[in-house]
PDB file of C-alpha atoms in Angstrom:
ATOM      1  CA  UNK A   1      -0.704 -21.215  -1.230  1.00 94.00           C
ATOM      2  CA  UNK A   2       1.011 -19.625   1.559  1.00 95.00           C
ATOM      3  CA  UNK A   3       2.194 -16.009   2.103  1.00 98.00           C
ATOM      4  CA  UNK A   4       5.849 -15.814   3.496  1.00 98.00           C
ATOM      5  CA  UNK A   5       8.891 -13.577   2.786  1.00 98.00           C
ATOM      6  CA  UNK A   6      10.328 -13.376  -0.702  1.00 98.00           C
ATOM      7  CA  UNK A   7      14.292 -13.514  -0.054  1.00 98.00           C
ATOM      8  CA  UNK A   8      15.855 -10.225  -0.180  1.00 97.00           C
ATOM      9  CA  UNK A   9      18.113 -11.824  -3.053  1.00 97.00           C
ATOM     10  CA  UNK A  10      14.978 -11.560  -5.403  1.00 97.00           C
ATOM     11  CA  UNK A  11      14.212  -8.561  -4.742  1.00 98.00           C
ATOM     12  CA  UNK A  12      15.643  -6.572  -7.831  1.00 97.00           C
ATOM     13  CA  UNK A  13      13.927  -9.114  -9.360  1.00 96.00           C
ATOM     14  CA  UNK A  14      10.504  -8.466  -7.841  1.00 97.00           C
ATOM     15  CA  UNK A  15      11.249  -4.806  -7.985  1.00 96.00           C
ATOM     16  CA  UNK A  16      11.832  -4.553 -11.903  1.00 96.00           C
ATOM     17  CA  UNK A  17       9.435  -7.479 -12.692  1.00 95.00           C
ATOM     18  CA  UNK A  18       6.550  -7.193 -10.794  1.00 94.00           C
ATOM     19  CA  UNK A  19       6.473  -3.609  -9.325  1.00 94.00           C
ATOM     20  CA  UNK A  20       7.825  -1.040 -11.671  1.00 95.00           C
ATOM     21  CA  UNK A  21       6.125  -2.917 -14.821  1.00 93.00           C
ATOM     22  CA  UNK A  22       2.268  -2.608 -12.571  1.00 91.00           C
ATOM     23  CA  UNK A  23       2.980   1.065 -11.172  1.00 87.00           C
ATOM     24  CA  UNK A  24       3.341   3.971 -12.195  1.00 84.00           C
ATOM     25  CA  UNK A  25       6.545   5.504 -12.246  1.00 86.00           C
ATOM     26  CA  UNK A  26       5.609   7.965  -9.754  1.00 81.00           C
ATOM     27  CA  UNK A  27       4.248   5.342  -7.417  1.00 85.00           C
ATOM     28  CA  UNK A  28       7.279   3.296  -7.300  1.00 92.00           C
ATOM     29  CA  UNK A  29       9.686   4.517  -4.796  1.00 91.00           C
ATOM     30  CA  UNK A  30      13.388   3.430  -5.442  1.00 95.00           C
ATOM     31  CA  UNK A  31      14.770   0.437  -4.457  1.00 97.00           C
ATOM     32  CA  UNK A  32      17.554   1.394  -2.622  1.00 96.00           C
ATOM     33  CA  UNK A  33      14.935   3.356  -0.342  1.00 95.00           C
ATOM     34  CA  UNK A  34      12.955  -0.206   0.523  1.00 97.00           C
ATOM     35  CA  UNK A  35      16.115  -1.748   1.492  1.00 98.00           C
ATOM     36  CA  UNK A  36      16.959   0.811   3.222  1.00 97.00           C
ATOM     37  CA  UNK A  37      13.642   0.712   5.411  1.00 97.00           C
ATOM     38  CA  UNK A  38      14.008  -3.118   5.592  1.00 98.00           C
ATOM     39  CA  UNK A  39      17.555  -2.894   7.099  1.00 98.00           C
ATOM     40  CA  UNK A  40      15.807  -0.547   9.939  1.00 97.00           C
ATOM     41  CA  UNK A  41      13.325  -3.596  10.176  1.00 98.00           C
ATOM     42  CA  UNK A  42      10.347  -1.184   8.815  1.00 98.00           C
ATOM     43  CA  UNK A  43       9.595  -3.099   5.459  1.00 98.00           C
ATOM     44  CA  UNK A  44       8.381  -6.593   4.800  1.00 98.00           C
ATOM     45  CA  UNK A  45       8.082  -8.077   1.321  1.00 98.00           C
ATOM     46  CA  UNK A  46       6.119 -10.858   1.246  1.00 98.00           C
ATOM     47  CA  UNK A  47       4.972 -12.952  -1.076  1.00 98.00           C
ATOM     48  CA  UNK A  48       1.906 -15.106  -2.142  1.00 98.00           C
ATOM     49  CA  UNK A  49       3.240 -18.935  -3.353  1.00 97.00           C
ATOM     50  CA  UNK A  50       2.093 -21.383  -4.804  1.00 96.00           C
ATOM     51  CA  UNK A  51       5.383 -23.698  -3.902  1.00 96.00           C
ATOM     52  CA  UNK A  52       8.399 -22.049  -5.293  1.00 94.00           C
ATOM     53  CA  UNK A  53       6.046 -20.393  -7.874  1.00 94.00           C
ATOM     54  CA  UNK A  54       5.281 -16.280  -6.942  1.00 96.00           C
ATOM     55  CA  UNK A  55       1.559 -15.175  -7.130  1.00 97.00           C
ATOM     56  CA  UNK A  56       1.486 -11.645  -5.938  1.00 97.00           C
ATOM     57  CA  UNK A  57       2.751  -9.866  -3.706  1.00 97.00           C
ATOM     58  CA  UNK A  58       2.164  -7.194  -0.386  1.00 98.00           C
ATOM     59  CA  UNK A  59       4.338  -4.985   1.046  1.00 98.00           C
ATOM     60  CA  UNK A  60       4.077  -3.428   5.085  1.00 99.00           C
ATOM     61  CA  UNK A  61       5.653  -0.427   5.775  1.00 98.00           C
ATOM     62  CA  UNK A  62       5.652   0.077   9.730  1.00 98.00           C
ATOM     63  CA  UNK A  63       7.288   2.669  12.073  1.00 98.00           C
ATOM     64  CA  UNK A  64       8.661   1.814  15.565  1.00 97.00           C
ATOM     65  CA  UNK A  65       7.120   4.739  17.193  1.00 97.00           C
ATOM     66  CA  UNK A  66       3.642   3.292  16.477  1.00 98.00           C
ATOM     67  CA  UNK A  67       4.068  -0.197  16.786  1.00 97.00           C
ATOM     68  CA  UNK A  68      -0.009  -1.309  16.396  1.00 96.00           C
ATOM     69  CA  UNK A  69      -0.141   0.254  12.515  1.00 98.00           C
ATOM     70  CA  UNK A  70       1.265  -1.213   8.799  1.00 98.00           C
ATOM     71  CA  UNK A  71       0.507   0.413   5.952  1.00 98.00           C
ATOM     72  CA  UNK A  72      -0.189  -1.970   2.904  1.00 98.00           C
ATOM     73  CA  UNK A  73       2.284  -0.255   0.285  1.00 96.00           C
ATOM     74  CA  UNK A  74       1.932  -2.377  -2.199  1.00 96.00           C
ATOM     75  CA  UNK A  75      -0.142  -5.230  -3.191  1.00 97.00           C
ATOM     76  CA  UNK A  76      -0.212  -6.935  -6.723  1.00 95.00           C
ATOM     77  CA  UNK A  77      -0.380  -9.958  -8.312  1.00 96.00           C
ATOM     78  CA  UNK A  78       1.694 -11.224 -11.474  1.00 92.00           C
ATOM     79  CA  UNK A  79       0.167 -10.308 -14.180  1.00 83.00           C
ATOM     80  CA  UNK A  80      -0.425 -13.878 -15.693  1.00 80.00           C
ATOM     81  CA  UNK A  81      -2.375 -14.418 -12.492  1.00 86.00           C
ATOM     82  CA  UNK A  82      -4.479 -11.328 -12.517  1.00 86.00           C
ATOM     83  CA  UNK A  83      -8.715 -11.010 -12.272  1.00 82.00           C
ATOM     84  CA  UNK A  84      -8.501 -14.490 -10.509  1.00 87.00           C
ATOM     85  CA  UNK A  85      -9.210 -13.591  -6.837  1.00 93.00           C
ATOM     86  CA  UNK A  86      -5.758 -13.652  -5.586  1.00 97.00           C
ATOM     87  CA  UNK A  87      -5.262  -9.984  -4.572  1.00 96.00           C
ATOM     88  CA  UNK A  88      -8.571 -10.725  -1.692  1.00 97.00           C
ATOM     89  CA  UNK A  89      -7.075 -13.568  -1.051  1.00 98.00           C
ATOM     90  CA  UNK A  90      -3.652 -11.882  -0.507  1.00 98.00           C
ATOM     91  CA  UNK A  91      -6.186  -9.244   2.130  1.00 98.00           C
ATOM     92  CA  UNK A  92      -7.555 -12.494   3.639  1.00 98.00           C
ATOM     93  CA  UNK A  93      -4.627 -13.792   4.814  1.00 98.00           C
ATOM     94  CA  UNK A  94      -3.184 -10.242   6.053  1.00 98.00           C
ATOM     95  CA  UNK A  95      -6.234  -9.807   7.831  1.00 97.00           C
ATOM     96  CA  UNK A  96      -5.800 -12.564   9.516  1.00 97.00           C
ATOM     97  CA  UNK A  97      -1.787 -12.480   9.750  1.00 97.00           C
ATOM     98  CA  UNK A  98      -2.206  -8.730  11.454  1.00 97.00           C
ATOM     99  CA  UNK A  99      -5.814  -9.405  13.605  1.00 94.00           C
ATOM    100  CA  UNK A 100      -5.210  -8.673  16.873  1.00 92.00           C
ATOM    101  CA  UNK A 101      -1.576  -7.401  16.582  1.00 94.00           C
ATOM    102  CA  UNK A 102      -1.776  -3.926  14.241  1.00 96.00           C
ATOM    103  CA  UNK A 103      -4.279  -2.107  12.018  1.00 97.00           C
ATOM    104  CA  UNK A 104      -3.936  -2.322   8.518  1.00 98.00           C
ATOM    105  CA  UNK A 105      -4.266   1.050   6.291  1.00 98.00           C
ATOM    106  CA  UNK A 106      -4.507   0.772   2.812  1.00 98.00           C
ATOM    107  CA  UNK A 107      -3.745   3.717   0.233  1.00 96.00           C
ATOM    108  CA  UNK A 108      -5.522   3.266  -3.032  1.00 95.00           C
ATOM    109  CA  UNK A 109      -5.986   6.359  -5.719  1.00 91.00           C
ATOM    110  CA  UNK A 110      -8.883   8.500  -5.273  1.00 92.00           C
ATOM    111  CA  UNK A 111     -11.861   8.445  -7.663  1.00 90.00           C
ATOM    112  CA  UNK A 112     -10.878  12.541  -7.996  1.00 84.00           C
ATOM    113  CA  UNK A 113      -7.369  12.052  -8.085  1.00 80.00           C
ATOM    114  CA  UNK A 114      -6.030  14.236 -10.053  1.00 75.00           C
ATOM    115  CA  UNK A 115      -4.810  11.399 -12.897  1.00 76.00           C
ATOM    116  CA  UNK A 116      -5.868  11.254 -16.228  1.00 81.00           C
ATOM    117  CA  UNK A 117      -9.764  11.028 -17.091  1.00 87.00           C
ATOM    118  CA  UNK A 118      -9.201   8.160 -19.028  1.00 88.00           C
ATOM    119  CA  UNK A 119      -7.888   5.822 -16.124  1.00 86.00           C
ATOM    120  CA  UNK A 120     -11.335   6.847 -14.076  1.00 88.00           C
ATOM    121  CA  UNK A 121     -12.596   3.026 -14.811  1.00 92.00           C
ATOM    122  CA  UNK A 122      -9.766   1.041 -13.208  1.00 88.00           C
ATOM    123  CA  UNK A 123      -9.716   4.009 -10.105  1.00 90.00           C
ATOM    124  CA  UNK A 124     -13.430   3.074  -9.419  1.00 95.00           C
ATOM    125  CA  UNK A 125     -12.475  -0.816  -9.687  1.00 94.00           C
ATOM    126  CA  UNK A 126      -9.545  -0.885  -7.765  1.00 93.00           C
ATOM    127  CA  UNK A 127     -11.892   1.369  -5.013  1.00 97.00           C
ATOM    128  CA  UNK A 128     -14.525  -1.011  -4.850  1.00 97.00           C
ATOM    129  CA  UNK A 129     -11.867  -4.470  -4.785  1.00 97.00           C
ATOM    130  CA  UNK A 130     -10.418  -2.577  -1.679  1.00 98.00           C
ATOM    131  CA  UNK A 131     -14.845  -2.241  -0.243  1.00 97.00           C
ATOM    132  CA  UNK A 132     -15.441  -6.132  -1.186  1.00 97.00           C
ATOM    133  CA  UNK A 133     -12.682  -7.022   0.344  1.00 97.00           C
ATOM    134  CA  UNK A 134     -13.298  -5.842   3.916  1.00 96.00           C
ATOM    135  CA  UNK A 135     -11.855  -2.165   3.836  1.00 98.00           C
ATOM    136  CA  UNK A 136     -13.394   0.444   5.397  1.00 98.00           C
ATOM    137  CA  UNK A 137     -12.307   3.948   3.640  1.00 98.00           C
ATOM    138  CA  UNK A 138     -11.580   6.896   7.131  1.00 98.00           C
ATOM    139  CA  UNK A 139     -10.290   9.681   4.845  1.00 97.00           C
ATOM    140  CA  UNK A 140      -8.201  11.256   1.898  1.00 96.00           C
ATOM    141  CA  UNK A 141      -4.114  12.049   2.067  1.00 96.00           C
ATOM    142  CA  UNK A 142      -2.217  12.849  -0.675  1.00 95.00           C
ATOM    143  CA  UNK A 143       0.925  11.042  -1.927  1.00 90.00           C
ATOM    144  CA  UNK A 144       2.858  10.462  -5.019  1.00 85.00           C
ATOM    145  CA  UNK A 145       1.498  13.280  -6.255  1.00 86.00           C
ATOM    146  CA  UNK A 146      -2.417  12.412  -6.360  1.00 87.00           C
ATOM    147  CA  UNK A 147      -4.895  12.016  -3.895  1.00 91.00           C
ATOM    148  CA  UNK A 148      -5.856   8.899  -2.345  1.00 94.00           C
ATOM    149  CA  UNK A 149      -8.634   7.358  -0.730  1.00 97.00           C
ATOM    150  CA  UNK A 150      -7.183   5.424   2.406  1.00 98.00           C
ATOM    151  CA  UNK A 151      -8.616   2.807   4.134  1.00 98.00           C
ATOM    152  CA  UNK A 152      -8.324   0.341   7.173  1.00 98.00           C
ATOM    153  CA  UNK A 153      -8.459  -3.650   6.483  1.00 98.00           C
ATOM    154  CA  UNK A 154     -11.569  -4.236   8.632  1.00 95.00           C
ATOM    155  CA  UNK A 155     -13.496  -2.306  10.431  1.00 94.00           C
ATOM    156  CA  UNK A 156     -12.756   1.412  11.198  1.00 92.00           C
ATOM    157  CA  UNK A 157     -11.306   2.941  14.282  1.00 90.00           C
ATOM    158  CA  UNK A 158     -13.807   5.148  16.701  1.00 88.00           C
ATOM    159  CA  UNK A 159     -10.816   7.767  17.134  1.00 88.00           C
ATOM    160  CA  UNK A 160      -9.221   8.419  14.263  1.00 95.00           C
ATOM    161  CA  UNK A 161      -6.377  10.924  15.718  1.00 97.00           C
ATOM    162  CA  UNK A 162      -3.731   7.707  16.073  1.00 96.00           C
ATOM    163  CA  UNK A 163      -4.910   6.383  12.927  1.00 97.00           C
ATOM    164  CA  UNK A 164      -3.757   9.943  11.626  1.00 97.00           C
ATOM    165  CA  UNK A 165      -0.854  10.056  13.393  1.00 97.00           C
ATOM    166  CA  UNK A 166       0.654   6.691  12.828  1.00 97.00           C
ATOM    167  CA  UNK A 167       0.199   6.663   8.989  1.00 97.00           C
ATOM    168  CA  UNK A 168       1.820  10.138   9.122  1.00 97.00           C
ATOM    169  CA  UNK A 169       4.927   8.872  11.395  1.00 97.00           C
ATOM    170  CA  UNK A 170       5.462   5.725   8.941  1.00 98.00           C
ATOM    171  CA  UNK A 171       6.507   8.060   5.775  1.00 94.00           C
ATOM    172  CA  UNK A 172       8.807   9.985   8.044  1.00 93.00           C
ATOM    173  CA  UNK A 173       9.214  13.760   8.287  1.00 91.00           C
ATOM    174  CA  UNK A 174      10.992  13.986   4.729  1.00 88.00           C
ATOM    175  CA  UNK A 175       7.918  12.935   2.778  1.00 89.00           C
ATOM    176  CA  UNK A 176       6.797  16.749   2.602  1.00 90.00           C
ATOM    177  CA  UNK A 177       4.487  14.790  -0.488  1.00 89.00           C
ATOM    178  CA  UNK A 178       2.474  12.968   1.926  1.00 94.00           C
ATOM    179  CA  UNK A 179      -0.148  14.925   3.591  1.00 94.00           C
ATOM    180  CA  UNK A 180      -2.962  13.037   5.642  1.00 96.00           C
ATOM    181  CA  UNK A 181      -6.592  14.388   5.274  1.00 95.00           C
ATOM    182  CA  UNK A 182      -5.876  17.174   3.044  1.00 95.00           C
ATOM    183  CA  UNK A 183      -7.479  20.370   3.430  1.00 94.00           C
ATOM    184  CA  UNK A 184     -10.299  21.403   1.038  1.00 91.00           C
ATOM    185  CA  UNK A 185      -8.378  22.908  -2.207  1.00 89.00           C
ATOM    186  CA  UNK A 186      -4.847  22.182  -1.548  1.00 92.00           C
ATOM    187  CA  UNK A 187      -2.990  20.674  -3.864  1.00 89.00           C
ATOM    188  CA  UNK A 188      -0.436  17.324  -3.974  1.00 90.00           C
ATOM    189  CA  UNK A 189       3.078  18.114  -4.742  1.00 88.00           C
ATOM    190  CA  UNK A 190       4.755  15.450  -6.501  1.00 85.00           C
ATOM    191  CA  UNK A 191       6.801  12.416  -5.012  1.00 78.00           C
ATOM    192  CA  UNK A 192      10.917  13.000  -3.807  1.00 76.00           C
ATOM    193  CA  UNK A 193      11.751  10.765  -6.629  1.00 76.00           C
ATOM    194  CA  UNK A 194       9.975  12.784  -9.478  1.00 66.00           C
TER     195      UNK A 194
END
């Protein structure tokens, strides 16, 4: 298995297949907006294979102006693959890809997010895969609407006023739905594409 770049001509592929049929509609923000960041050289897509054969899946979303952070905007794996280690795998070899070169954050929804009651159960799993798998959670934001816990692949940063400031710089000044470290009893509004 090896993770590389999934060709940009499978990407509507990837994007209707994989993506919009494992997130939420709120969560998945339009394709023409991720080629649009990958043209500016912000957005990787890369892929986890097993030869010619597509695993899963993580996406980095990066900004120039703050060159030592990714964020992790998507990770999934196929759903005939699922519940078989492949998503920490997927961390293990970003972890290693990015050591040394940029921090990782990682969004994931919060326990309290905001989302239906009933969807608690896989908030709490997906929380602690992120913990077993080597993240550290630093603080809330809000995006897409909910609240998230976010996290940094490894361990976390003394100072966390860059951390702040790059993962606010990477969705841009238009994402008036992002907010980092939220203050107490404000409320998320919902995503651009909603």
């Amino acid at each position: 298995m090896d993770l590389r770049p999934i060709p940009a001509r499978d990407w509507a592929d990837w994007y209707t297949q994989e993506l919009c049929a494992s997130f939420p509609a709120c969560e998945c923000k339009p394709l023409e907006a991720i080629r649009a960041l990958a043209a500016e050289g912000r957005y990787e897509l890369l892929g986890l294979y097993d030869g010619v054969a597509l695993l899963g899946y993580a996406t980095l979303w990066s900004t120039p102006e703050w060159p030592d952070y990714v964020l992790l905007d998507y990770l999934g794996v196929t759903a005939a693959r699922r519940n078989g280690g492949l998503g920490g795998a997927i961390l293990k070899m970003l972890a290693a890809r990015e050591a040394g070169r940029r921090t990782v954050l990682v969004e994931a929804e919060a326990e309290r997010s905001g989302g239906p009651e009933e969807e608690r159960p896989l908030r709490l799993r997906r929380l602690g895969f992120y913990a077993r798998n080597g993240c550290t959670p630093v603080y809330e934001s809000f995006n897409c609407g909910l609240l998230c816990q976010v996290f940094v692949l490894g361990p976390a940063p003394a100072d966390r006023a860059d951390l702040k400031a790059a993962h606010r710089a990477i969705y841009g000044p238009a994402r008036t739905d992002v907010v980092i470290d939220p203050p107490p009893g404000a409320v998320p509004e919902p995503p651009y594409w909603m």
